[in-house]
CSV table of C-alpha atoms in Angstrom, one decimal:
chain,number,residue,atom,x,y,z
A,1,MET,CA,129.5,144.2,61.0
A,2,TYR,CA,132.7,145.9,60.3
A,3,ILE,CA,136.0,144.4,59.0
A,4,GLU,CA,137.8,145.6,62.2
A,5,THR,CA,135.8,142.9,64.1
A,6,ILE,CA,137.2,140.0,62.1
A,7,MET,CA,140.5,141.2,60.7
A,8,THR,CA,143.9,140.1,61.8
A,9,SER,CA,145.4,143.1,63.7
A,10,ASP,CA,148.8,141.5,64.5
A,11,VAL,CA,150.0,141.7,60.9
A,12,LEU,CA,153.2,140.2,59.8
A,13,MET,CA,154.7,142.8,57.4
A,14,VAL,CA,158.0,143.5,55.8
A,15,GLU,CA,159.7,146.6,54.5
A,16,GLU,CA,160.6,147.2,50.8
A,17,ASN,CA,164.3,146.3,51.2
A,18,THR,CA,163.6,142.8,52.7
A,19,LYS,CA,165.6,140.2,50.8
A,20,MET,CA,163.8,137.6,48.6
A,21,THR,CA,165.7,134.8,50.4
A,22,HIS,CA,164.2,136.0,53.7
A,23,LEU,CA,160.7,136.3,52.3
A,24,ALA,CA,160.4,132.7,51.1
A,25,GLY,CA,161.6,131.3,54.5
A,26,LEU,CA,159.3,133.7,56.4
A,27,MET,CA,156.2,132.7,54.5
A,28,GLN,CA,156.9,129.1,54.9
A,29,ALA,CA,157.7,129.3,58.7
A,30,LYS,CA,154.6,131.4,59.4
A,31,ARG,CA,152.4,129.4,57.0
A,32,ILE,CA,151.0,132.5,55.4
A,33,ARG,CA,150.2,133.4,51.8
A,34,HIS,CA,150.2,137.2,51.8
A,35,ILE,CA,152.6,139.8,53.3
A,36,PRO,CA,151.9,143.5,53.2
A,37,VAL,CA,155.0,145.6,52.3
A,38,THR,CA,155.3,148.9,54.2
A,39,ASP,CA,157.8,151.8,54.5
A,40,ALA,CA,159.7,152.5,57.7
A,41,ASP,CA,156.7,154.5,59.0
A,42,GLY,CA,154.2,151.7,58.5
A,43,ARG,CA,152.6,153.1,55.3
A,44,LEU,CA,151.4,150.5,52.9
A,45,GLN,CA,153.5,150.3,49.7
A,46,GLY,CA,152.5,146.9,48.3
A,47,VAL,CA,151.5,143.3,48.8
A,48,LEU,CA,153.4,140.1,48.2
A,49,SER,CA,151.7,136.7,47.7
A,50,HIS,CA,153.1,133.2,47.9
A,51,ARG,CA,152.7,133.0,44.2
A,52,ASP,CA,154.8,136.1,43.6
A,53,VAL,CA,157.6,134.6,45.6
A,54,GLN,CA,157.3,131.3,43.7
A,55,LYS,CA,157.3,133.1,40.3
A,56,ALA,CA,160.5,135.0,41.3
A,57,SER,CA,162.2,131.8,42.4
A,58,PRO,CA,164.4,129.8,39.9
A,59,SER,CA,162.9,126.8,38.3
A,60,ASP,CA,164.1,123.3,39.3
A,61,ILE,CA,165.3,122.8,35.7
A,62,THR,CA,167.4,126.0,35.6
A,63,THR,CA,170.8,125.8,34.1
A,64,LEU,CA,172.3,128.2,36.5
A,65,SER,CA,174.7,127.0,39.1
A,66,ALA,CA,173.9,127.1,42.8
A,67,GLY,CA,176.2,130.1,43.2
A,68,GLU,CA,174.6,132.0,40.4
A,69,VAL,CA,171.1,131.3,41.8
A,70,ASN,CA,172.1,132.5,45.3
A,71,TYR,CA,173.7,135.6,43.8
A,72,LEU,CA,170.6,136.5,41.9
A,73,LEU,CA,168.3,135.9,44.8
A,74,SER,CA,170.4,138.0,47.1
A,75,LYS,CA,169.8,141.0,44.8
A,76,LEU,CA,166.0,140.6,44.8
A,77,THR,CA,163.9,142.5,47.4
A,78,ALA,CA,160.3,142.8,48.2
A,79,ARG,CA,160.2,146.1,46.2
A,80,ASP,CA,161.2,144.2,43.1
A,81,ILE,CA,158.4,141.6,43.1
A,82,MET,CA,155.5,143.2,45.1
A,83,HIS,CA,152.2,144.4,43.7
A,84,ARG,CA,152.0,148.2,44.0
A,85,ASN,CA,148.4,148.8,42.9
A,86,VAL,CA,146.9,147.5,46.1
A,87,VAL,CA,143.2,147.3,46.7
A,88,SER,CA,142.6,148.0,50.4
A,89,CYS,CA,139.8,148.9,52.8
A,90,SER,CA,139.3,150.7,56.1
A,91,PRO,CA,138.5,149.2,59.5
A,92,LYS,CA,134.9,150.6,59.1
A,93,THR,CA,134.3,148.7,55.8
A,94,LEU,CA,131.3,146.4,56.0
A,95,VAL,CA,132.3,142.7,55.9
A,96,GLU,CA,130.0,142.1,52.8
A,97,ASP,CA,131.6,145.1,51.0
A,98,ALA,CA,135.0,143.7,51.7
A,99,ALA,CA,133.9,140.4,50.3
A,100,CYS,CA,132.6,142.1,47.1
A,101,LEU,CA,136.0,143.8,46.7
A,102,ILE,CA,137.9,140.5,46.9
A,103,ARG,CA,135.5,138.9,44.5
A,104,GLU,CA,135.5,141.8,42.1
A,105,HIS,CA,139.2,142.1,41.9
A,106,THR,CA,139.9,138.3,42.2
A,107,ILE,CA,142.4,138.8,45.0
A,108,GLY,CA,143.2,136.8,48.1
A,109,CYS,CA,143.5,139.5,50.7
A,110,LEU,CA,142.7,143.1,51.6
A,111,PRO,CA,145.1,145.2,53.7
A,112,VAL,CA,143.2,147.3,56.2
A,113,VAL,CA,144.4,150.9,56.3
A,114,GLU,CA,143.6,153.8,58.6
A,115,ASN,CA,145.2,157.2,58.4
A,116,ASP,CA,147.6,155.9,55.8
A,117,LYS,CA,148.9,153.2,58.2
A,118,LEU,CA,148.5,149.5,57.9
A,119,VAL,CA,146.3,148.3,60.8
A,120,GLY,CA,145.2,144.9,59.8
A,121,ILE,CA,144.6,142.4,57.0
A,122,ILE,CA,141.6,140.3,55.9
A,123,THR,CA,141.9,137.3,53.7
A,124,SER,CA,139.4,135.2,51.7
A,125,VAL,CA,139.9,132.5,54.4
A,126,ASP,CA,138.8,134.9,57.1
A,127,LEU,CA,135.7,135.7,55.1
A,128,LEU,CA,134.9,132.0,54.7
A,129,ASP,CA,135.3,131.5,58.4
A,130,PHE,CA,132.9,134.5,59.0
A,131,PHE,CA,130.4,132.9,56.6
A,132,LEU,CA,130.6,129.6,58.4
A,133,ASP,CA,130.0,131.3,61.7
A,134,ILE,CA,127.0,133.4,60.7
A,135,THR,CA,125.3,130.5,59.0
A,136,GLY,CA,125.6,128.4,62.1
A,137,CYS,CA,127.7,125.7,60.6
A,138,ASN,CA,130.0,125.8,63.7
A,139,GLU,CA,127.1,124.8,66.0
A,140,PRO,CA,127.2,121.0,66.1
A,141,ASP,CA,124.1,120.8,68.3
A,142,ALA,CA,121.9,122.7,65.8
A,143,ALA,CA,119.4,121.1,63.5
A,144,ARG,CA,119.1,122.3,59.9
A,145,LEU,CA,115.9,122.6,57.9
A,146,SER,CA,115.3,123.9,54.4
A,147,ILE,CA,111.8,125.1,54.2
A,148,GLN,CA,109.8,126.3,51.1
A,149,LEU,CA,107.8,129.5,51.7
A,150,LYS,CA,105.6,131.7,49.7
A,151,ASP,CA,107.6,134.7,48.6
A,152,GLN,CA,105.4,137.3,50.2
A,153,LYS,CA,105.5,139.8,53.0
A,154,GLY,CA,105.2,138.4,56.5
A,155,ALA,CA,105.8,134.7,55.5
A,156,LEU,CA,109.2,134.6,57.2
A,157,SER,CA,108.1,136.3,60.4
A,158,LYS,CA,105.2,133.8,60.7
A,159,LEU,CA,107.5,130.9,60.3
A,160,LEU,CA,109.9,132.1,63.0
A,161,ALA,CA,107.0,132.8,65.3
A,162,CYS,CA,105.8,129.3,64.8
A,163,LEU,CA,109.2,127.8,65.4
A,164,ASP,CA,109.4,129.9,68.7
A,165,GLU,CA,106.0,128.6,69.8
A,166,LEU,CA,107.1,125.0,69.2
A,167,GLY,CA,110.2,125.4,71.4
A,168,GLY,CA,112.9,126.0,68.8
A,169,TYR,CA,115.7,128.4,69.4
A,170,VAL,CA,116.9,130.0,66.2
A,171,VAL,CA,120.7,129.9,65.5
A,172,SER,CA,120.7,131.3,62.0
A,173,VAL,CA,118.4,132.2,59.1
A,174,MET,CA,119.3,132.4,55.4
A,175,THR,CA,116.8,133.1,52.7
A,176,PRO,CA,118.2,133.9,49.2
A,177,GLN,CA,115.9,136.0,47.2
A,178,HIS,CA,116.7,134.2,44.0
A,179,ASN,CA,117.1,130.4,43.6
A,180,GLN,CA,117.0,128.7,40.2
A,181,ASN,CA,115.4,125.7,41.7
A,182,ASP,CA,112.5,127.5,43.3
A,183,GLU,CA,109.1,127.6,41.6
A,184,GLU,CA,107.7,131.1,40.8
A,185,GLY,CA,106.2,132.7,43.9
A,186,LEU,CA,108.2,130.5,46.3
A,187,ARG,CA,111.6,130.8,48.0
A,188,HIS,CA,113.7,128.7,50.4
A,189,VAL,CA,114.5,129.5,54.0
A,190,VAL,CA,117.5,127.6,55.6
A,191,LEU,CA,117.0,127.5,59.3
A,192,ARG,CA,119.4,126.2,62.0
A,193,PHE,CA,117.8,125.9,65.4
A,194,LYS,CA,118.2,124.1,68.7
A,195,ALA,CA,115.4,122.2,70.5
A,196,ASP,CA,115.0,119.4,73.0
A,197,ASP,CA,113.3,117.4,70.3
A,198,PRO,CA,114.3,118.9,66.9
A,199,GLN,CA,112.6,116.1,64.9
A,200,GLY,CA,109.4,116.6,66.9
A,201,VAL,CA,109.6,120.3,66.0
A,202,ARG,CA,110.1,119.5,62.4
A,203,GLN,CA,107.0,117.2,62.5
A,204,GLN,CA,104.9,119.9,64.0
A,205,LEU,CA,106.1,122.4,61.4
A,206,GLY,CA,104.7,120.0,58.8
A,207,ASP,CA,101.5,119.8,60.7
A,208,HIS,CA,101.3,123.6,60.4
A,209,GLY,CA,101.5,123.4,56.7
A,210,TYR,CA,105.2,124.1,56.1
A,211,THR,CA,107.0,122.1,53.4
A,212,VAL,CA,110.4,120.9,54.6
A,213,VAL,CA,112.7,120.2,51.6
A,214,THR,CA,115.8,118.9,53.4
A,215,GLU,CA,116.6,118.2,57.0
A,216,THR,CA,119.7,117.4,59.0
A,217,TYR,CA,119.9,116.7,62.7
A,218,PRO,CA,122.7,116.6,65.3
A,219,LYS,CA,124.5,113.3,65.6
A,220,GLY,CA,124.0,111.4,68.8
């Protein structure tokens, strides 16, 4: 899946000459933590974070008068406090590659650029929402089983075929290749599925020789 499918396209952006006094109020009003900075033609010039604005703001224990503070703030612009060496991606960047970039550079967002123009933004919160979606966490009617499997070819396909035969509808499947808690030659599969009788399906999986490590069922 590409970033363009989950990015925010309606991006709030500011130009380099935007006053510091306006930036603080804008971020608070819109409840955002990152603002891309562009030139008049929409080309990305930098990125501002909520932390950047806070660092540029006077401390509560400053000895400056209110007039002096307001005068200094009126001189500061986005250009003065923005990050210029911006890590960005294209709309066709894979979601997992974008996540790797954010993790590698320890940043909170990635501006999305196409033909030198800002077309979107992706944040760490967007990626978390995507993770919750693909893992089935947003499906309240799904049961969750963690099953121990032999780490060998065909084991997963046999499990899924068995679940299908027992009347389970698969919502999501996760199977990390490495898990410190797994015994050698074994791995865990985390399944979310729907069924008329999910606990009955779990019981039958046990009868078929599958070891269920943890289980969670829909409430009610």
